[in-house]
Coordinates of C-alpha atoms in Angstrom, one line a residue:
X30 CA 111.8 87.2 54.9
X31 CA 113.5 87.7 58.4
X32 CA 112.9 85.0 61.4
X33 CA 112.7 85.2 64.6
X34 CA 114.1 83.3 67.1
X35 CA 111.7 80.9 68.2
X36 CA 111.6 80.4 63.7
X37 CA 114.9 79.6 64.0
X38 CA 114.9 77.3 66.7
X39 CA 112.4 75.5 64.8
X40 CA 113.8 75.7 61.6
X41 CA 117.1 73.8 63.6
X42 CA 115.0 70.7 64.9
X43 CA 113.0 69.9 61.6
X44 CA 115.9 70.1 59.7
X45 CA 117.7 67.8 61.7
X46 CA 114.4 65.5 62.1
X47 CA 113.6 65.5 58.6
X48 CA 117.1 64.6 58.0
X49 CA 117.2 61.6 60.3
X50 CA 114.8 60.3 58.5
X51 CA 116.4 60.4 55.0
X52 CA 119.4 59.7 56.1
X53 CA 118.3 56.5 58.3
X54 CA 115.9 54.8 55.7
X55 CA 118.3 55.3 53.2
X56 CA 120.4 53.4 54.9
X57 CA 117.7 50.9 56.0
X58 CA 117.1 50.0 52.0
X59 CA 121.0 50.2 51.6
X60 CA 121.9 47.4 54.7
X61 CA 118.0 46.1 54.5
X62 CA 118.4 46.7 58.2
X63 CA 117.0 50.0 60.6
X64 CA 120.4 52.0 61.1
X65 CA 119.8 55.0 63.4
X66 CA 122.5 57.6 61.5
X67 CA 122.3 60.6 63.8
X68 CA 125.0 61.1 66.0
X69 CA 122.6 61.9 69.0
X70 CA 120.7 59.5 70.5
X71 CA 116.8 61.0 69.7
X72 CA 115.6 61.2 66.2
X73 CA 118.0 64.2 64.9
X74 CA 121.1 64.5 62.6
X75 CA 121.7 68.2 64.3
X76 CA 124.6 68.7 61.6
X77 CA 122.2 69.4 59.1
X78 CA 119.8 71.3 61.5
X79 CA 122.8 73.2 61.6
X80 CA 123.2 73.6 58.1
X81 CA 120.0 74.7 57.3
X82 CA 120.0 77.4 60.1
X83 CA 123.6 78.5 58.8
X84 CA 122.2 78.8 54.9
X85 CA 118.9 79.8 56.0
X86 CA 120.0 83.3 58.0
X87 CA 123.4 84.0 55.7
X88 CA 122.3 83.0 52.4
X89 CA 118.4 85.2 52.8
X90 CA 119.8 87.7 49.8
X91 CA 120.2 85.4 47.8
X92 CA 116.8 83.7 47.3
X93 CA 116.0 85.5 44.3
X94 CA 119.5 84.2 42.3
X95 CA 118.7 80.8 41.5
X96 CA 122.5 80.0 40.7
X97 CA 123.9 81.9 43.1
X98 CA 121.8 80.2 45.6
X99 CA 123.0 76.8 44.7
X100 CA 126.5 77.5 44.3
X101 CA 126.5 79.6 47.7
X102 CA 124.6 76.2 49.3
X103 CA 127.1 74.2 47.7
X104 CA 130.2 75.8 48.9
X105 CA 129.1 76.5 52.9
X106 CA 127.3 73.0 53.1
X107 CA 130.7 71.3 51.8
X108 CA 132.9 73.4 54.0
X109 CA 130.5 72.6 56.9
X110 CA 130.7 68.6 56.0
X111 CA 134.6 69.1 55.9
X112 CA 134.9 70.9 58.8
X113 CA 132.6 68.6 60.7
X114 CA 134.2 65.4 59.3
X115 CA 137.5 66.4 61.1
X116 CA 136.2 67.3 64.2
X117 CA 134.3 64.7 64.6
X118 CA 137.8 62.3 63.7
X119 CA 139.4 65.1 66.0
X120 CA 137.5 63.6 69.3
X121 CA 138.8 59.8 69.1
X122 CA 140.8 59.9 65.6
X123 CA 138.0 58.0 64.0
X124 CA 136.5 58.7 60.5
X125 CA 132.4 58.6 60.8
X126 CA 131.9 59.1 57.0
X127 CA 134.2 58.0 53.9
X128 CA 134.3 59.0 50.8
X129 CA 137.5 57.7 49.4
X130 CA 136.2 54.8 46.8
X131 CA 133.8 57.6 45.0
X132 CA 135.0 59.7 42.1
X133 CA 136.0 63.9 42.7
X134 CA 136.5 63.1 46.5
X135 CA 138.4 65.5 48.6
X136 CA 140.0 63.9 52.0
X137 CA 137.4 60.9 52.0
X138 CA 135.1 63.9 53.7
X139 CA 133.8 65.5 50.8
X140 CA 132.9 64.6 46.8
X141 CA 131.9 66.7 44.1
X142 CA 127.9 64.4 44.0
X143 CA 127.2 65.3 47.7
X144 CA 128.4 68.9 46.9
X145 CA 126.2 69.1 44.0
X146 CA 123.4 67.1 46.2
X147 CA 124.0 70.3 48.6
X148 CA 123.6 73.0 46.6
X149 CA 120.3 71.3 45.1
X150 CA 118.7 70.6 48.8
X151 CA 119.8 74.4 50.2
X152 CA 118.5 75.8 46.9
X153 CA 115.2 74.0 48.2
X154 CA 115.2 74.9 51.9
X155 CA 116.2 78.5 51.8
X156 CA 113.6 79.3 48.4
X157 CA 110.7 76.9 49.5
X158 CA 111.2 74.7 52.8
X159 CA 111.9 77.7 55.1
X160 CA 108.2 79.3 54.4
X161 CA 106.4 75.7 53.6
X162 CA 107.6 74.8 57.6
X163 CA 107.1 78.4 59.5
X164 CA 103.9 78.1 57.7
X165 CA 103.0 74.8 59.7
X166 CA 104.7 76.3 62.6
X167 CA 102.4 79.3 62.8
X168 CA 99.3 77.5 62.6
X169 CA 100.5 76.3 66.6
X170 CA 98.8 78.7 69.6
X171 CA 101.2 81.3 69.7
X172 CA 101.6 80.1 73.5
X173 CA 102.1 76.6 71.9
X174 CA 105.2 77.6 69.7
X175 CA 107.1 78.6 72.3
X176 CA 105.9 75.4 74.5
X177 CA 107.4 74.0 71.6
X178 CA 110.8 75.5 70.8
X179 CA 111.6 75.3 74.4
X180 CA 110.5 71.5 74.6
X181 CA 112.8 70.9 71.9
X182 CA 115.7 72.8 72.9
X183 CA 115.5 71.0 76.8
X184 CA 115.7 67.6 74.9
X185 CA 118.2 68.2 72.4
X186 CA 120.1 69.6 74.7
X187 CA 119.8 66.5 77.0
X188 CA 120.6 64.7 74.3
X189 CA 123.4 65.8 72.7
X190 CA 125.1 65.7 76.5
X191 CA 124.5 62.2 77.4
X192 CA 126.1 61.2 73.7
X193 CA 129.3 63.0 74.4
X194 CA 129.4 61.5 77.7
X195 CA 129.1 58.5 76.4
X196 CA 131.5 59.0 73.3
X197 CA 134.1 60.1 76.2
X198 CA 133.1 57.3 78.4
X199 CA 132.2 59.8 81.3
X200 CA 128.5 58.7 82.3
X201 CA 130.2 58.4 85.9
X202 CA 129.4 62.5 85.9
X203 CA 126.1 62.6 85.2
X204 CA 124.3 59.9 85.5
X205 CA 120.8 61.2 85.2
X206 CA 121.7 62.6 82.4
X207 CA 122.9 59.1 81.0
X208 CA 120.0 57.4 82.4
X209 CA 118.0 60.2 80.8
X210 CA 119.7 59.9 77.4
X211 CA 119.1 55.7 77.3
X212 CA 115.7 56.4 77.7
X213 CA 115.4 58.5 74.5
X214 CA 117.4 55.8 72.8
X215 CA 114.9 53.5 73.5
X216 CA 112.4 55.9 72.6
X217 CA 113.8 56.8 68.8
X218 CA 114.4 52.8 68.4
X219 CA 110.7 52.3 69.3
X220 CA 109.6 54.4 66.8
X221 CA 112.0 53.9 64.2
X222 CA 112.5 50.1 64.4
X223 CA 113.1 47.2 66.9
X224 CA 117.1 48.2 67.1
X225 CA 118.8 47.8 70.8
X226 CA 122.0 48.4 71.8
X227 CA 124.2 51.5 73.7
X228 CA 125.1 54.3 71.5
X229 CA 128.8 53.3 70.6
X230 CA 127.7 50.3 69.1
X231 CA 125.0 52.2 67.4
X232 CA 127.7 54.8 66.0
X233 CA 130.2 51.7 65.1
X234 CA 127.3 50.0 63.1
X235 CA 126.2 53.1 61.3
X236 CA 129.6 54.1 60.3
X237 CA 131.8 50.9 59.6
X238 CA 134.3 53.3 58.8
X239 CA 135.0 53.6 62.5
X240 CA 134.8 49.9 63.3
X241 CA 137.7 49.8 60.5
X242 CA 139.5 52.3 62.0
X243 CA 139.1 50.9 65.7
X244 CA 142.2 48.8 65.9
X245 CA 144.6 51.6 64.3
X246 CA 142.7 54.4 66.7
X247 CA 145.9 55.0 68.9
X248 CA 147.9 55.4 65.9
X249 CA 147.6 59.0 65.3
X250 CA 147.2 60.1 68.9
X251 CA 150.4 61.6 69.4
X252 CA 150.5 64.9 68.5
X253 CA 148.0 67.8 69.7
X254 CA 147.2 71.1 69.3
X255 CA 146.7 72.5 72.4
X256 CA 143.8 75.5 73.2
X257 CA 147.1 77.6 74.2
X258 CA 148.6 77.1 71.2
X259 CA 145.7 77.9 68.8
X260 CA 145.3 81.0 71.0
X261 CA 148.8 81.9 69.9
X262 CA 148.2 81.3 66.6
X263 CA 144.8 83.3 66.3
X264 CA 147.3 86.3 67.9
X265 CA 150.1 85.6 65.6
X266 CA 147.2 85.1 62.5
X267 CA 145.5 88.3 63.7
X268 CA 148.6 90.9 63.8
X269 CA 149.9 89.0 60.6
X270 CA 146.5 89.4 58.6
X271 CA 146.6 93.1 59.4
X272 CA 150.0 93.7 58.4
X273 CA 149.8 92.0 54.9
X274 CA 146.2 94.2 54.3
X275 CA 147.8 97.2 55.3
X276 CA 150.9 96.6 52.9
X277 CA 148.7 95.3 50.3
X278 CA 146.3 98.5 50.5
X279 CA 149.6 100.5 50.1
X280 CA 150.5 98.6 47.3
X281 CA 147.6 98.8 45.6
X282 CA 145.7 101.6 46.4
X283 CA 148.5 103.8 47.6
X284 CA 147.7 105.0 50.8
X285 CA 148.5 103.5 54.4
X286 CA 145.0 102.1 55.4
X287 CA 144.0 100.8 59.2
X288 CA 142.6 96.8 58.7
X289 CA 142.6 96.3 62.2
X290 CA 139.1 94.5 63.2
X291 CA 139.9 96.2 67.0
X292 CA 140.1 99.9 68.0
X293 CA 143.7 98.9 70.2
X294 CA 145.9 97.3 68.6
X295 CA 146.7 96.3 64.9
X296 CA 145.0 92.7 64.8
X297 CA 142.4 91.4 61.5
X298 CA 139.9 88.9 63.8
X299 CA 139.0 87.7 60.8
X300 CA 142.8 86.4 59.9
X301 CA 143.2 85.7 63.1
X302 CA 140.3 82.9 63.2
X303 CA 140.9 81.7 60.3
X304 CA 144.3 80.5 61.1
X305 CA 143.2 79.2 64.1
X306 CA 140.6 77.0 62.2
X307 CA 143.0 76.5 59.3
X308 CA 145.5 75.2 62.2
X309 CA 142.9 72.8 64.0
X310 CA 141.6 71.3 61.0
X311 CA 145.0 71.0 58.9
X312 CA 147.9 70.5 61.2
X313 CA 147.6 66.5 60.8
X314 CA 147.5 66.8 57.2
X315 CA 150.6 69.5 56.9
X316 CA 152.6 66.6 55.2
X317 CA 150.4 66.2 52.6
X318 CA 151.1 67.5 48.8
X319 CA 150.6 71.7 48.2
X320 CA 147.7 71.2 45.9
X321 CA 145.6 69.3 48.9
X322 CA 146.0 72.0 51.2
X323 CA 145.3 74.7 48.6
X324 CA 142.0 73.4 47.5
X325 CA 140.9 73.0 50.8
X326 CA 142.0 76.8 51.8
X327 CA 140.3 78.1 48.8
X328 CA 137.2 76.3 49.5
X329 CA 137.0 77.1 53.7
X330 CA 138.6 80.4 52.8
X331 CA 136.0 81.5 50.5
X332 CA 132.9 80.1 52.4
X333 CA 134.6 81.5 55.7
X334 CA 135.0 84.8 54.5
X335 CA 131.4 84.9 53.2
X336 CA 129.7 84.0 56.3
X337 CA 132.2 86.6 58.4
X338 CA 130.9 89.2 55.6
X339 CA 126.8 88.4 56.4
X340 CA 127.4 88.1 60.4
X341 CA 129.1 91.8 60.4
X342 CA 126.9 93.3 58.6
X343 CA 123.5 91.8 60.6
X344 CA 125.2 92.2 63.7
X345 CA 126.7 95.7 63.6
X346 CA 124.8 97.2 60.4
X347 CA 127.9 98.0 58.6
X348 CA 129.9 96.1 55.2
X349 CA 133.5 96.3 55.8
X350 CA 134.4 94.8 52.8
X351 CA 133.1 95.3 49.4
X352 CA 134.0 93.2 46.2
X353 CA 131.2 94.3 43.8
X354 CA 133.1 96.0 41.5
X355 CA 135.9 92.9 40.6
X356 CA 135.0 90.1 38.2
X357 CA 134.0 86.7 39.4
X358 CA 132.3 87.9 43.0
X359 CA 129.6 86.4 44.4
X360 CA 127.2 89.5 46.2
X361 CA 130.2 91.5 46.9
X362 CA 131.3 89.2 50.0
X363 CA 133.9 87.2 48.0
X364 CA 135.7 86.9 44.7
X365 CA 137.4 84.2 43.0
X366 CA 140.8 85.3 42.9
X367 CA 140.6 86.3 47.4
X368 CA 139.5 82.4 47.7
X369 CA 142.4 81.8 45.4
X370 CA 144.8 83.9 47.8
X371 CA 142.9 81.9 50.6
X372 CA 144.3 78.5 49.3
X373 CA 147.7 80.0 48.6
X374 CA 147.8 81.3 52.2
X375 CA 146.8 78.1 53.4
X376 CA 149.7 76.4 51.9
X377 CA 152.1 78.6 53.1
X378 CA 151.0 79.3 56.1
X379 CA 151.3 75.1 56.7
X380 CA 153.9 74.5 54.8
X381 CA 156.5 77.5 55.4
X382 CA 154.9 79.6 58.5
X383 CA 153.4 77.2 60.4
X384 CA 156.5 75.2 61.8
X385 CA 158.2 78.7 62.6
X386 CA 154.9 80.1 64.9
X387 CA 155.1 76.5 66.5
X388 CA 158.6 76.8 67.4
X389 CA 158.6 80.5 68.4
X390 CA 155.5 80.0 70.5
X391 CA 156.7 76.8 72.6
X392 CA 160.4 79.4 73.4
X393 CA 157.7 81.4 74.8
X394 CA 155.7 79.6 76.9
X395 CA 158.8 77.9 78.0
X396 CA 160.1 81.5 79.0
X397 CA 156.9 83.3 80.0
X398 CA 155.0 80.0 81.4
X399 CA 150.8 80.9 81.1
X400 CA 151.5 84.6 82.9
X401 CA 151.7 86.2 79.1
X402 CA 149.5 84.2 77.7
X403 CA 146.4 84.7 80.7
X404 CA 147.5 88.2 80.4
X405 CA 147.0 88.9 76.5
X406 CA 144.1 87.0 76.4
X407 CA 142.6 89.2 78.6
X408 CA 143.4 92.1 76.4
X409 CA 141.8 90.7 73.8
X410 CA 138.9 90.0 75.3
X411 CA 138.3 93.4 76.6
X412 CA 139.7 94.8 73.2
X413 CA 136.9 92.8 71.5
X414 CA 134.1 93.7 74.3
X415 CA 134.9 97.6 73.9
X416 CA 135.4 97.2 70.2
X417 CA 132.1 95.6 69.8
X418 CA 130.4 97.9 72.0
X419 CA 132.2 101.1 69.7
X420 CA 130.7 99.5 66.5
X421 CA 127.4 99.2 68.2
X422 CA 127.5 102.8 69.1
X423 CA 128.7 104.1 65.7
X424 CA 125.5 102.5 63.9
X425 CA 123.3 104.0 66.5
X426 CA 125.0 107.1 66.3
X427 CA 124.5 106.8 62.2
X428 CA 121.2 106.2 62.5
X429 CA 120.2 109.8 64.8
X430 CA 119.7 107.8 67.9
X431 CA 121.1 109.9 71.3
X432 CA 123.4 108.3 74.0
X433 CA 120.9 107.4 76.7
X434 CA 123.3 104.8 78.7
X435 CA 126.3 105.8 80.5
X436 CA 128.6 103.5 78.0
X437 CA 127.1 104.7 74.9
X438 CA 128.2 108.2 76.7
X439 CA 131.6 106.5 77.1
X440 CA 132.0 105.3 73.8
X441 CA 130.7 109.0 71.9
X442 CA 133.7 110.4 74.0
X443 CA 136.5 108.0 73.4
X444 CA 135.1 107.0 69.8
X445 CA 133.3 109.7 68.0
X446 CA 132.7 109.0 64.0
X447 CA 136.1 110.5 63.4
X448 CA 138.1 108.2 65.5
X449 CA 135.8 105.1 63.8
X450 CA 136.4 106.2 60.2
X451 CA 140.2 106.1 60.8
X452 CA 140.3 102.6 62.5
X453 CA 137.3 101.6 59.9
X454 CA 137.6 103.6 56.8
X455 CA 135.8 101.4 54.6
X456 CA 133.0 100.7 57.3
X457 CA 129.8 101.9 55.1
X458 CA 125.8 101.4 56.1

């Protein structure tokens, strides 16, 4: 069952509605008091609108595999939780959930009964909540539905501005936007319950984690990881990646194999971004003990490469990666011993590599100042525009279709099917 769009858009909003309202009554019987537990100000939780959409468009295959289904759900919700959890302390070095006093927690983000809660409720959503709410949808004027979507999209837009700006304390910049926000507040506390109050106090009385956390919240401000550095790091990640495949193919397959992601140059995106990630999400917790950052990489690792495996193959039409034929893989996408070399990448890479990259990165910018730096990220962002557009053109070209635009001209004369199969040999349909 494919969606469109404006089914997706939709799919986003009652997700995150219907999820508001779980998660705010069941805290309502919890404190016998109305706590509104989105972030935003209007009657959403948009992490889980997020979730849903994220299970709902890379997870399709696997409707008819009841276990596989689950476990998939399990293992992307978590990662998404995790990931979420330390951004969201990322922004102000507060904690907005905690797990630490339940049993088979992991970082006081995730636990093993919200993982298995997860799996249960994506199992539900992608199998039988998708269709039961399109269903509604569709019964709208079809002029309606997209009167709708776009409604929606204006507001939560809105709204999810005028909470950063508050979070940030920059309502100076916008202030319609503010004044605009406040009036939704008022709005979702009307129909919720008779709760008043600004948003940070809201956020502080929904999450006493944070209000614990306030007077230590300059404690850990120190060190950063600048947007410069992770751009470094994605570079250094990227040519590292391809170099390990490329020995590893030669290893074990015997022949010198291109795993470049990009048709100039020898960087793996895919290594490349997760390092990056890997780097933002980890580098405050480099300190801790190997087995912490292991399970961690195995888990992100396994759900990142899965997701990466889906969005290639609907974007461009091609699998560049297939595991189907080794034990313990789940649709070909991943395998339990790659999530393994996931987690023991992670731990070297923070442990060992990490420190090294920091240190040889700084004796450049100190050397080179931003010049190098403005000037490779310009070549990788043409060498991703051009390599996208190659890949575009080599499934049209696949599939009979004739160059009609001048750049699909370009790309059959600089990238004809020969020059694709030797940068992506294991590209298939």
């Amino acid at each position: 069952m494919s969606q469109t769009f404006y089914d997706i858009i939709i799919l986003f909003f009652a997700y995150s509605f219907l999820a508001w309202l779980a998660e705010t009554s069941v805290a309502a019987i919890k404190s016998k008091d109305f706590r509104n537990r989105g972030f935003a100000s209007g009657p959403f939780c948009f992490i889980y609108g997020f979730t849903g959409v994220l299970l709902t468009v890379f997870l399709q295959e696997l409707r008819e595999d009841a276990f596989f289904l689950f476990l998939g759900s399990a293992a992307v919700a978590t990662a998404i939780e995790w990931f979420t959890g330390k951004a969201l302390e990322g922004m102000n070095q507060k904690r907005w959930w905690d797990y630490s006093g339940k049993k088979w927690n992991f970082d006081g983000y995730i636990c093993l009964q919200y993982s298995v809660l997860w799996g249960i409720a994506g199992f539900l959503a992608v199998k039988y909540g998708n269709g039961f709410l399109l269903a509604l949808y569709h019964l709208l004027p079809a002029m309606v539905e997209k009167a709708v979507v776009w409604g929606l999209t204006a507001v939560g837009l809105l709204d999810l501005a005028g909470t950063l700006m508050s979070v940030y304390h920059i309502e100076e910049k916008l202030p319609r936007v503010i004044r605009w926000n406040r009036r939704l507040q008022k709005w979702t506390i009307r129909f919720a319950a008779n709760l008043s109050g600004r948003i940070e106090n809201r956020i502080k009385k929904a999450y006493p984690s944070i209000a614990r956390e306030e007077a230590d919240a300059g404690e850990k401000a120190g060190e950063k990881c600048s947007i410069t550095q992770l751009f470094w790091l994605f570079l250094i990640g990227a040519f590292v990646g391809d170099a390990v495949e490329t020995l590893f193919c030669r290893i074990t397959v015997g022949v010198w194999m291109s795993r470049s992601s990009l048709v100039w140059g020898h960087f793996s995106v895919v290594w490349g971004l997760a390092i990056a990630l890997v780097t933002a999400l980890l580098y405050r917790s480099k300190d801790k003990q190997e087995f912490h950052i292991f399970w961690i990489g195995t888990l992100l690792g396994g759900a990142y490469e899965y997701i990466c495996s889906v969005f290639t193959e609907l974007v461009f039409g091609k699998v560049f990666w297939d595991y189907s034929g080794m034990p313990f893989n789940l649709g070909g996408r991943i395998n339990l011993l790659y999530c393994f070399f996931w987690g023991i990448a992670a731990v070297v890479w923070m442990k060992i590599l990490y420190p090294k990259a920091i240190a040889l990165i700084h004796m450049i910018l100190k050397k080179t100042g931003r010049v190098l730096t403005l000037l490779l990220a310009v070549f990788i962002a043409v060498d991703v525009c051009v390599s996208i557009l190659a890949l575009v053109r080599y499934d049209s070209r696949g599939n009979g279709e004739e160059a009609v635009y001048k750049w699909e001209q370009v790309m059959d004369q600089y990238f004809d099917d020969g020059k694709m199969q030797q940068i992506y040999p294991n590209a298939m349909n």
